[in-house]
Short mmCIF file of C-alpha atoms in Angstrom, two decimals:
data_model
loop_
_atom_site.label_atom_id
_atom_site.label_comp_id
_atom_site.label_asym_id
_atom_site.label_seq_id
_atom_site.Cartn_x
_atom_site.Cartn_y
_atom_site.Cartn_z
CA MET A 1 -11.03 19.13 34.59
CA ASN A 2 -14.61 20.34 35.08
CA ARG A 3 -17.08 21.29 32.36
CA PRO A 4 -16.32 25.04 32.09
CA LEU A 5 -12.58 24.42 31.86
CA THR A 6 -13.14 21.72 29.25
CA ALA A 7 -15.26 24.09 27.16
CA VAL A 8 -12.69 26.91 27.41
CA PHE A 9 -9.88 24.52 26.55
CA ALA A 10 -11.74 23.21 23.49
CA ALA A 11 -12.59 26.72 22.25
CA LEU A 12 -8.97 27.80 22.54
CA GLU A 13 -7.88 24.71 20.59
CA SER A 14 -10.24 25.64 17.76
CA LEU A 15 -9.10 29.26 17.67
CA LEU A 16 -5.50 28.08 17.60
CA VAL A 17 -6.19 25.89 14.57
CA VAL A 18 -7.86 28.78 12.72
CA GLY A 19 -5.08 31.12 13.72
CA ILE A 20 -2.34 28.81 12.43
CA GLY A 21 -4.15 28.14 9.15
CA VAL A 22 -4.95 31.77 8.39
CA GLY A 23 -1.69 33.05 9.84
CA ILE A 24 0.56 31.17 7.41
CA PRO A 25 -0.53 33.12 4.29
CA VAL A 26 -1.33 36.36 6.15
CA VAL A 27 2.09 36.59 7.82
CA SER A 28 3.95 35.99 4.58
CA LEU A 29 1.83 38.61 2.79
CA THR A 30 2.34 41.02 5.69
CA PHE A 31 6.12 40.84 5.25
CA LEU A 32 5.57 41.49 1.56
CA TRP A 33 3.40 44.52 2.43
CA ALA A 34 5.91 45.90 4.91
CA PHE A 35 9.24 45.48 3.10
CA GLN A 36 8.45 45.28 -0.60
CA TYR A 37 5.52 47.69 -0.85
CA GLY A 38 6.79 50.02 1.90
CA LEU A 39 3.48 50.14 3.81
CA GLN A 40 1.96 52.15 0.99
CA ILE A 41 -1.03 49.87 0.45
CA ASP A 42 -3.79 49.25 2.92
CA TRP A 43 -2.93 46.15 4.97
CA VAL A 44 -6.55 44.96 4.84
CA VAL A 45 -5.99 43.97 1.22
CA PHE A 46 -3.27 41.54 2.26
CA TRP A 47 -5.41 40.23 5.11
CA GLN A 48 -8.27 39.54 2.73
CA ALA A 49 -5.94 37.88 0.24
CA GLY A 50 -4.53 35.59 2.97
CA VAL A 51 -8.03 34.62 4.14
CA ASP A 52 -9.05 33.90 0.55
CA VAL A 53 -6.07 31.58 0.15
CA TRP A 54 -7.02 29.75 3.35
CA LEU A 55 -10.65 29.37 2.30
CA VAL A 56 -9.73 28.16 -1.19
CA GLY A 57 -7.43 25.63 0.48
CA HIS A 58 -10.50 24.12 2.18
CA GLY A 59 -12.56 23.85 -1.01
CA ALA A 60 -14.43 27.16 -1.01
CA ASP A 61 -14.90 28.83 -4.41
CA LEU A 62 -13.36 32.26 -4.90
CA THR A 63 -14.97 34.43 -7.57
CA LEU A 64 -12.75 37.17 -9.03
CA THR A 65 -13.93 40.00 -11.26
CA LEU A 66 -11.15 41.96 -12.95
CA SER A 67 -11.49 45.52 -14.13
CA LYS A 68 -11.37 46.19 -17.84
CA SER A 69 -7.81 47.47 -17.70
CA ALA A 70 -6.60 44.50 -15.62
CA ALA A 71 -8.39 42.03 -17.90
CA ALA A 72 -6.82 43.59 -20.95
CA ALA A 73 -3.38 43.49 -19.32
CA THR A 74 -3.59 39.74 -18.81
CA GLY A 75 -3.94 39.08 -22.52
CA ILE A 76 -6.20 36.08 -21.82
CA SER A 77 -9.47 35.74 -23.65
CA GLY A 78 -12.41 35.72 -21.28
CA ALA A 79 -10.51 37.45 -18.47
CA GLY A 80 -13.19 40.13 -18.30
CA ALA A 81 -15.82 37.61 -17.18
CA PRO A 82 -16.04 36.46 -13.57
CA ILE A 83 -13.24 33.99 -12.83
CA VAL A 84 -13.93 31.12 -10.44
CA ILE A 85 -10.97 29.70 -8.51
CA SER A 86 -12.11 26.31 -7.27
CA ILE A 87 -8.88 24.31 -7.12
CA ALA A 88 -8.13 23.62 -3.47
CA ALA A 89 -4.60 24.06 -2.17
CA LEU A 90 -4.74 20.85 -0.15
CA GLY A 91 -1.79 21.77 2.03
CA PHE A 92 -4.01 24.04 4.12
CA ALA A 93 -6.71 21.39 4.40
CA LEU A 94 -4.12 18.79 5.42
CA THR A 95 -2.85 21.13 8.15
CA THR A 96 -6.38 21.53 9.50
CA VAL A 97 -6.93 17.77 9.45
CA LEU A 98 -3.77 17.09 11.46
CA LEU A 99 -4.47 19.83 13.99
CA GLY A 100 -8.09 18.72 14.32
CA ALA A 101 -7.04 15.14 15.04
CA ARG A 102 -4.58 16.41 17.64
CA ALA A 103 -7.31 18.45 19.32
CA GLY A 104 -9.63 15.44 19.31
CA ARG A 105 -7.06 13.25 21.06
CA ARG A 106 -6.51 15.87 23.74
CA ILE A 107 -10.24 16.42 24.29
CA ALA A 108 -10.78 12.66 24.60
CA GLU A 109 -8.50 12.62 27.65
CA THR A 110 -10.93 14.81 29.59
CA SER A 111 -14.00 13.61 31.46
CA HIS A 112 -16.40 15.68 29.36
CA ARG A 113 -15.57 14.72 25.80
CA ALA A 114 -19.03 15.46 24.39
CA ILE A 115 -19.03 19.03 25.73
CA GLY A 116 -15.46 19.60 24.59
CA SER A 117 -16.07 18.29 21.07
CA GLY A 118 -19.27 20.30 20.65
CA VAL A 119 -17.71 23.54 21.85
CA ALA A 120 -14.63 22.99 19.65
CA VAL A 121 -16.71 22.53 16.50
CA LEU A 122 -18.96 25.51 17.29
CA ALA A 123 -15.96 27.75 18.04
CA PHE A 124 -14.29 26.76 14.78
CA ALA A 125 -17.47 27.45 12.80
CA LEU A 126 -17.83 30.85 14.45
CA ALA A 127 -14.22 31.77 13.69
CA SER A 128 -14.63 30.63 10.08
CA ALA A 129 -17.72 32.80 9.72
CA ILE A 130 -15.88 35.85 11.05
CA VAL A 131 -12.84 35.51 8.78
CA THR A 132 -15.04 34.76 5.77
CA ALA A 133 -17.12 37.88 6.40
CA THR A 134 -14.01 40.05 6.70
CA ALA A 135 -12.57 38.68 3.44
CA SER A 136 -15.49 39.69 1.24
CA ARG A 137 -14.83 42.75 -0.93
CA PRO A 138 -15.81 44.00 -4.38
CA GLY A 139 -14.08 41.99 -7.06
CA ALA A 140 -13.29 38.98 -4.83
CA THR A 141 -16.09 37.17 -3.07
CA VAL A 142 -16.43 33.86 -1.27
CA SER A 143 -19.74 32.28 -0.42
CA LEU A 144 -20.41 32.70 3.29
CA ALA A 145 -22.03 29.26 3.48
CA GLN A 146 -19.01 27.57 1.91
CA GLY A 147 -16.64 29.55 4.11
CA ILE A 148 -18.41 28.25 7.22
CA VAL A 149 -19.37 24.69 6.29
CA LEU A 150 -16.36 23.40 4.35
CA PRO A 151 -13.54 24.37 6.77
CA THR A 152 -15.68 23.25 9.71
CA LEU A 153 -16.20 19.82 8.16
CA VAL A 154 -12.49 19.47 7.46
CA PHE A 155 -11.85 20.21 11.15
CA ALA A 156 -14.77 18.37 12.76
CA ILE A 157 -14.50 14.97 11.06
CA PRO A 158 -10.91 14.18 12.13
CA LEU A 159 -11.56 15.69 15.57
CA LEU A 160 -14.53 13.44 16.30
CA ALA A 161 -12.86 10.38 14.75
CA ALA A 162 -9.63 10.82 16.73
CA ALA A 163 -11.54 11.44 19.97
CA GLU A 164 -13.62 8.30 19.55
CA VAL A 165 -10.66 6.13 18.57
CA ASN A 166 -8.78 7.34 21.63
CA ARG A 167 -11.70 6.55 23.89
CA ARG A 168 -12.18 3.09 22.38
CA ARG A 169 -8.53 2.30 23.01
CA ARG A 170 -9.13 3.14 26.66
CA ASP A 171 -12.20 0.83 26.72
CA ALA A 172 -14.55 3.75 27.30
CA THR A 173 -18.20 3.58 26.32
CA PRO A 174 -18.95 4.92 22.82
CA ASP A 175 -20.93 8.09 22.34
CA PRO A 176 -24.51 7.87 20.98
CA LEU A 177 -23.48 8.54 17.35
CA THR A 178 -20.73 5.94 17.44
CA ALA A 179 -23.03 3.45 19.16
CA LEU A 180 -25.57 3.96 16.38
CA LEU A 181 -22.90 3.34 13.75
CA LEU A 182 -21.71 0.22 15.57
CA ARG A 183 -25.24 -1.15 15.73
CA GLY A 184 -25.61 -0.56 12.00
CA VAL A 185 -22.36 -2.42 11.34
CA GLU A 186 -23.40 -5.29 13.59
CA ALA A 187 -26.63 -5.64 11.62
CA ILE A 188 -24.56 -6.66 8.59
CA PRO A 189 -24.02 -10.44 8.32
CA SER A 190 -20.72 -11.66 9.70
CA LEU A 191 -19.41 -12.73 6.30
CA GLY A 192 -20.21 -9.31 4.84
CA ARG A 193 -18.43 -7.57 7.73
CA SER A 194 -15.37 -9.78 7.30
CA ILE A 195 -15.20 -9.18 3.54
CA GLY A 196 -15.73 -5.45 3.98
CA LEU A 197 -13.04 -5.13 6.67
CA VAL A 198 -10.30 -7.01 4.82
CA SER A 199 -11.20 -5.29 1.55
CA LEU A 200 -11.02 -1.90 3.23
CA ARG A 201 -7.60 -2.66 4.70
CA ALA A 202 -6.20 -4.07 1.46
CA GLY A 203 -7.60 -1.29 -0.74
CA ALA A 204 -6.39 1.45 1.60
CA ALA A 205 -2.92 -0.14 1.76
CA VAL A 206 -2.67 -0.23 -2.03
CA ALA A 207 -3.80 3.41 -2.28
CA VAL A 208 -1.21 4.47 0.31
CA ILE A 209 1.54 2.68 -1.65
CA VAL A 210 0.48 4.39 -4.89
CA PHE A 211 0.55 7.82 -3.23
CA ALA A 212 3.91 7.07 -1.59
CA VAL A 213 5.46 6.13 -4.93
CA ALA A 214 3.91 9.25 -6.46
CA GLY A 215 5.51 11.40 -3.75
CA ALA A 216 8.91 9.81 -4.38
CA ILE A 217 8.59 10.43 -8.12
CA LEU A 218 7.59 14.07 -7.49
CA ALA A 219 10.65 14.60 -5.28
CA LEU A 220 12.87 13.08 -7.96
CA LEU A 221 11.37 15.35 -10.63
CA LEU A 222 11.94 18.44 -8.49
CA LEU A 223 15.58 17.47 -7.95
CA THR A 224 16.34 16.63 -11.57
CA ASN A 225 14.59 19.76 -12.93
CA TYR A 226 16.04 22.15 -10.39
CA ALA A 227 17.53 24.40 -13.09
CA SER A 228 14.17 24.93 -14.81
CA ILE A 229 12.50 25.76 -11.50
CA ILE A 230 15.18 28.36 -10.67
CA SER A 231 14.76 29.91 -14.11
CA LEU A 232 11.05 30.37 -13.52
CA TYR A 233 11.78 31.96 -10.11
CA GLU A 234 14.16 34.41 -11.74
CA GLY A 235 11.65 35.18 -14.49
CA ALA A 236 8.96 36.06 -11.93
CA HIS A 237 11.09 38.98 -10.51
CA ALA A 238 9.27 38.60 -7.20
CA GLY A 239 12.21 39.47 -4.97
CA VAL A 240 13.09 37.70 -1.75
CA LEU A 241 9.80 38.20 0.06
CA GLY A 242 7.74 37.66 -3.06
CA GLY A 243 9.65 34.45 -3.70
CA LEU A 244 8.95 33.39 -0.10
CA ALA A 245 5.22 33.96 -0.54
CA LEU A 246 5.32 32.13 -3.86
CA THR A 247 7.12 29.22 -2.23
CA ILE A 248 4.53 28.94 0.55
CA GLY A 249 1.78 28.83 -2.04
CA GLN A 250 3.58 26.07 -3.92
CA ILE A 251 4.09 24.06 -0.73
CA ALA A 252 0.34 24.24 -0.22
CA LEU A 253 -0.06 22.71 -3.70
CA VAL A 254 2.31 19.78 -3.06
CA PRO A 255 -0.54 17.40 -2.05
CA ASN A 256 -2.29 18.32 -5.29
CA ALA A 257 0.86 17.52 -7.25
CA VAL A 258 1.16 14.14 -5.50
CA ALA A 259 -2.42 13.34 -6.50
CA TRP A 260 -1.65 14.35 -10.09
CA VAL A 261 1.40 12.07 -10.22
CA ALA A 262 -0.71 9.24 -8.78
CA SER A 263 -3.23 9.82 -11.58
CA TRP A 264 -0.31 9.62 -14.01
CA LEU A 265 0.70 6.25 -12.50
CA ILE A 266 -2.86 4.98 -12.85
CA GLY A 267 -2.87 5.88 -16.55
CA PRO A 268 -5.33 8.70 -17.41
CA GLY A 269 -2.96 11.38 -16.15
CA PHE A 270 -4.03 14.99 -15.65
CA ALA A 271 -4.55 18.23 -17.54
CA LEU A 272 -3.05 21.68 -17.09
CA GLY A 273 -5.72 23.47 -19.04
CA GLU A 274 -8.14 22.53 -21.74
CA GLY A 275 -6.46 20.74 -24.62
CA SER A 276 -3.44 19.62 -22.58
CA SER A 277 -2.67 16.17 -21.29
CA VAL A 278 0.13 14.64 -19.20
CA SER A 279 0.00 10.84 -19.13
CA PRO A 280 2.30 7.84 -19.74
CA LEU A 281 0.87 7.52 -23.25
CA GLY A 282 1.71 11.06 -24.30
CA THR A 283 2.37 14.61 -23.07
CA THR A 284 0.76 17.64 -24.69
CA LEU A 285 1.33 20.99 -23.02
CA GLY A 286 0.04 24.39 -24.01
CA PRO A 287 0.58 27.82 -22.45
CA MET A 288 0.91 27.44 -18.68
CA PRO A 289 1.09 29.89 -15.79
CA ALA A 290 4.59 30.75 -14.64
CA VAL A 291 4.43 28.71 -11.46
CA PRO A 292 8.00 27.55 -10.70
CA PHE A 293 7.25 24.00 -9.63
CA LEU A 294 5.56 23.36 -12.98
CA GLY A 295 9.06 23.45 -14.44
CA ALA A 296 9.44 19.87 -13.14
CA LEU A 297 6.95 18.63 -15.71
CA PRO A 298 8.48 16.61 -18.55
CA THR A 299 8.14 18.35 -21.89
CA SER A 300 7.84 15.02 -23.71
CA THR A 301 6.84 11.48 -22.89
CA PRO A 302 9.69 9.51 -21.24
CA ALA A 303 10.91 6.41 -23.08
CA PHE A 304 9.82 3.95 -20.40
CA ALA A 305 6.82 5.85 -19.05
CA PHE A 306 4.57 2.80 -19.42
CA VAL A 307 6.54 1.12 -16.62
CA GLY A 308 4.75 3.42 -14.19
CA LEU A 309 1.50 1.63 -14.96
CA LEU A 310 2.90 -1.43 -13.15
CA VAL A 311 2.95 0.39 -9.80
CA PRO A 312 -0.74 -0.13 -8.87
CA VAL A 313 -0.73 -3.64 -10.38
CA VAL A 314 2.34 -4.82 -8.46
CA ALA A 315 1.22 -3.06 -5.28
CA SER A 316 -2.16 -4.80 -5.42
CA PHE A 317 -0.68 -8.24 -6.04
CA VAL A 318 1.92 -7.90 -3.27
CA VAL A 319 -0.48 -6.48 -0.66
CA VAL A 320 -3.17 -9.10 -1.28
CA THR A 321 -0.59 -11.91 -1.29
CA LEU A 322 0.74 -10.73 2.08
CA MET A 323 -2.81 -10.49 3.45
CA ARG A 324 -3.89 -13.82 2.00
CA GLY A 325 -3.75 -15.66 5.30
CA ARG A 326 -5.84 -12.99 7.02
CA ILE A 327 -8.35 -13.08 4.18
CA GLU A 328 -8.66 -16.87 4.41
CA ARG A 329 -9.21 -16.65 8.17
CA ALA A 330 -11.83 -13.93 7.64
CA LEU A 331 -13.75 -16.13 5.18
CA GLY A 332 -13.51 -19.15 7.46
CA ALA A 333 -15.75 -22.04 6.49
CA ARG A 334 -17.17 -20.05 3.56
CA ASP A 335 -13.77 -19.89 1.89
CA SER A 336 -14.25 -20.55 -1.83
CA LEU A 337 -13.16 -19.18 -5.18
CA LEU A 338 -16.34 -17.13 -5.43
CA PHE A 339 -15.87 -15.29 -2.15
CA ARG A 340 -12.17 -14.81 -2.85
CA ALA A 341 -13.09 -13.15 -6.11
CA VAL A 342 -15.57 -10.96 -4.20
CA VAL A 343 -12.78 -9.86 -1.84
CA GLY A 344 -10.51 -9.05 -4.79
CA VAL A 345 -13.17 -7.00 -6.55
CA SER A 346 -14.04 -5.20 -3.31
CA THR A 347 -10.37 -4.35 -2.81
CA GLY A 348 -10.29 -2.76 -6.27
CA VAL A 349 -13.45 -0.79 -5.55
CA VAL A 350 -12.04 0.57 -2.28
CA ALA A 351 -8.75 1.59 -3.89
CA GLY A 352 -10.62 3.18 -6.81
CA LEU A 353 -12.81 5.22 -4.48
CA ILE A 354 -9.85 6.47 -2.45
CA ILE A 355 -7.60 7.33 -5.38
CA GLY A 356 -10.44 8.77 -7.46
CA GLY A 357 -11.70 10.82 -4.52
CA VAL A 358 -8.29 12.35 -3.83
CA ALA A 359 -7.87 13.06 -7.55
CA GLY A 360 -11.25 14.78 -7.57
CA VAL A 361 -10.52 17.16 -4.70
CA SER A 362 -7.13 18.01 -6.22
CA ALA A 363 -8.67 19.28 -9.47
CA GLY A 364 -10.61 22.42 -10.26
CA SER A 365 -10.48 25.76 -11.97
CA ALA A 366 -7.30 27.80 -11.66
CA GLY A 367 -8.09 30.80 -13.85
CA PRO A 368 -9.87 32.11 -16.93
CA GLY A 369 -9.99 30.53 -20.37
CA ARG A 370 -8.26 27.20 -20.76
CA LEU A 371 -7.17 27.22 -17.10
CA ALA A 372 -10.73 26.47 -16.08
CA SER A 373 -9.84 22.77 -16.22
CA VAL A 374 -6.77 21.78 -14.21
CA GLY A 375 -6.08 18.38 -12.69
CA PRO A 376 -7.24 14.81 -13.30
CA ASP A 377 -10.70 13.49 -14.10
CA ALA A 378 -11.87 11.82 -10.88
CA TRP A 379 -14.27 9.32 -12.49
CA VAL A 380 -11.81 8.10 -15.10
CA VAL A 381 -8.97 7.80 -12.59
CA GLY A 382 -11.18 5.95 -10.10
CA LEU A 383 -12.40 3.50 -12.75
CA PHE A 384 -8.89 2.74 -14.01
CA ALA A 385 -7.64 2.34 -10.44
CA ALA A 386 -10.43 -0.11 -9.60
CA LEU A 387 -9.55 -2.25 -12.62
CA GLU A 388 -5.78 -2.13 -12.11
CA VAL A 389 -6.11 -3.05 -8.44
CA GLY A 390 -9.08 -5.43 -8.59
CA ILE A 391 -7.83 -7.78 -11.31
CA PRO A 392 -4.41 -8.51 -9.68
CA ALA A 393 -6.16 -8.88 -6.32
CA VAL A 394 -8.49 -11.54 -7.73
CA LEU A 395 -5.58 -13.39 -9.35
CA ALA A 396 -3.55 -13.27 -6.13
CA LEU A 397 -6.43 -14.88 -4.23
CA VAL A 398 -7.64 -17.39 -6.83
CA VAL A 399 -4.33 -18.72 -8.15
CA LYS A 400 -2.58 -21.05 -5.74
CA SER A 401 0.84 -20.09 -4.51
CA GLY A 402 3.93 -22.21 -5.14
CA ALA A 403 4.03 -23.47 -1.56
CA GLU A 404 0.39 -24.58 -1.71
CA ALA A 405 0.93 -26.33 -5.06
CA ILE A 406 3.97 -28.22 -3.73
CA GLY A 407 2.05 -29.12 -0.58
CA ASP A 408 -0.88 -30.47 -2.61
CA LEU A 409 1.50 -32.51 -4.79
CA ALA A 410 3.26 -33.96 -1.76
CA GLN A 411 -0.07 -34.88 -0.22
CA VAL A 412 -1.21 -36.67 -3.36
CA VAL A 413 2.05 -38.58 -3.65
CA GLY A 414 1.96 -39.48 0.03
CA GLU A 415 -1.55 -40.83 -0.34
CA ARG A 416 -0.68 -42.91 -3.43
CA LEU A 417 2.49 -44.57 -2.11
CA PRO A 418 0.85 -46.40 0.84
CA GLU A 419 -1.88 -47.67 -1.50
CA ARG A 420 0.68 -49.22 -3.86
CA ALA A 421 2.66 -50.75 -1.00
CA SER A 422 -0.44 -52.36 0.53
CA ALA A 423 -1.54 -53.63 -2.89
CA ALA A 424 1.84 -55.32 -3.40
CA ARG A 425 1.59 -57.03 0.00
CA ASP A 426 -1.93 -58.28 -0.67
CA LYS A 427 -1.14 -59.61 -4.19
CA PRO A 428 -1.74 -63.48 -4.42
CA LYS A 429 1.13 -65.87 -5.15
CA SER A 430 -0.38 -67.09 -8.39
CA GLU A 431 -0.57 -63.52 -9.61
CA SER A 432 3.08 -63.10 -8.62
CA ALA A 433 4.07 -66.20 -10.55
CA VAL A 434 2.20 -65.09 -13.61
CA SER A 435 3.55 -61.62 -13.44
CA ASP A 436 7.16 -62.85 -13.06
CA PRO A 437 7.70 -65.86 -15.39
CA ASP A 438 11.48 -65.67 -15.18
CA ARG A 439 11.44 -66.14 -11.44
CA SER A 440 9.00 -69.09 -11.76
CA ARG A 441 11.13 -70.74 -14.41
CA SER A 442 14.34 -70.47 -12.40
CA ALA A 443 12.58 -71.80 -9.33
CA GLY A 444 11.32 -74.76 -11.39
CA ASP A 445 14.81 -75.53 -12.69
CA ARG A 446 16.17 -75.58 -9.16
CA ASP A 447 13.36 -77.83 -8.02
CA ALA A 448 14.03 -80.22 -10.91
CA GLY A 449 17.66 -80.61 -9.83
CA ASP A 450 16.71 -81.63 -6.32
CA THR A 451 17.05 -85.36 -5.40
CA GLY A 452 14.92 -85.23 -2.39
CA GLY A 453 17.80 -84.71 0.05
CA PRO A 454 18.47 -81.66 2.04
CA ARG A 455 18.68 -78.59 -0.10
CA ALA A 456 22.07 -77.04 -0.56
CA PRO A 457 22.46 -73.67 0.98
CA GLU A 458 22.87 -70.83 -1.42
CA THR A 459 24.94 -67.75 -1.37
CA ALA A 460 23.59 -64.23 -1.87
CA ASP A 461 23.92 -64.54 -5.66
CA GLY A 462 21.88 -67.73 -5.79
CA LEU A 463 24.85 -70.19 -6.40
CA PRO A 464 25.43 -73.32 -4.25
CA SER A 465 27.74 -72.93 -1.32
CA LEU A 466 31.29 -74.25 -1.60
CA ASP A 467 30.76 -76.44 1.46
CA THR A 468 28.22 -78.56 -0.38
CA VAL A 469 30.21 -78.88 -3.62
CA LEU A 470 33.63 -80.03 -2.29
CA PRO A 471 34.20 -83.08 -0.07
CA ARG A 472 35.09 -82.55 3.53
CA ASP A 473 38.71 -83.76 3.20
CA LYS A 474 39.20 -81.59 0.14
CA ARG A 475 37.88 -78.59 2.00
CA SER A 476 40.24 -79.30 4.89
CA SER A 477 43.26 -79.62 2.62
CA ASP A 478 42.32 -76.43 0.81
CA SER A 479 41.98 -74.57 4.07
CA ARG A 480 45.34 -75.88 5.27
CA SER A 481 46.99 -74.99 2.02
CA SER A 482 45.53 -71.52 2.19
CA ASP A 483 46.94 -71.01 5.68
CA THR A 484 50.40 -72.33 4.77
CA ARG A 485 52.87 -69.58 3.93
CA SER A 486 56.19 -70.05 2.14
CA PRO A 487 59.37 -69.05 3.88
CA ASP A 488 59.88 -66.31 1.36
CA ASP A 489 56.66 -64.64 2.31
CA VAL A 490 57.46 -64.03 6.00
CA PRO A 491 61.14 -63.83 7.07
CA THR A 492 61.78 -65.67 10.36
CA GLU A 493 64.78 -65.97 12.65
CA ARG A 494 65.33 -68.58 15.33
CA LEU A 495 66.40 -67.01 18.54
CA ASP A 496 66.51 -68.86 21.89
CA GLY A 497 63.50 -70.96 21.15
CA PHE A 498 61.47 -68.04 19.93
CA THR A 499 60.61 -67.23 16.46
CA ARG A 500 60.86 -63.62 15.49
#
């Protein structure tokens, strides 16, 4: 594929990603416009609403200004002031990340990766600028700079990373930016690189486990609170198409909900408005928006909620224990308790940054008044996560395992036994006589009974043999008498000179 074809292919990939992301909310709202509103409203309104949802999903801030009548109808204090919607529906951002990584892998297979990547990023930025400009209207505005920069970054970073990883797997030469990064990494001392690499792997693994458990808990809550969710759907009176649009919006918020549950597992929990708190230590809920999936929230603190705090602790201990051999090999000759503690602390820092960062992007403002604060506190969650992951990681690396303790004990015993055996062999006879007076005394008694003749042989129990005590003729007679059997013992019969 030559350069022009590569550029066209990359531009089409970018437009496809923008089209899929914007099309999901726009298509659902278009069905709502056509069948529920009977084409009586200008379709541009639904287009602008769909673009706003897509931009908010990538982190752009949407500023809404309600009319006096609409603000009064809400019944919320402060609804007349400009309302900033800054909570990102991470489902749209996650879709862009996955599609961007896919585009990067495909561009890396061409011979002109640099041209393809550059054109793809520029085309995506241009498309973002166009849709952002068309979405602006009185009463609902999005910053043009945020609408261009934030979605483009969400697309460009995974695209470039996936393209470079794919090229490195094929042993291709790195691009100038990657080569600069590699030179910077190589400038770090080898021990620092080893500690950083294993800490990054361990911390990321622990964070993934925490988010996986959070996703499983969220699914369980949705299943067990299905009746409450259906009640909220029925109370919304949105109809079939309205319910479909509402469901798509909630699916886009599922990654946010997973991050909130992970914050709950860490301990600080999250808030659904100012003055509310959902954590293992207590649940305090105030007035909430009628979003159906919020019906899965527990209205009170579960009896064994504190057990959830063990998830990051156990995950850290298990992951670091499994990676202990790799960590020891990474430390090499510098393996010591100090550097093991450094690895454990670094693992906690990495996990805290990842979990706290995801918690931060999942929070924001969702409306006026008390809804201006929704989600977890990123700094508190990150700090708690670093402590709950770092301390078990240090213990898992510093404390010896059972196999190592048994091996050390066996080695010590094995070293001591040969020393005692050699000491017993080298002990002088006088020391043996002094240490065993009973043996010396019995030996002396035997020597005193000797008459100078040949010494009588002894049996295994130390007594004289029978051959030396009895005379020869007596021994012969005894042996003959022992061999002689009475007729009653063995019946015999004389038959033709043979004895049967």
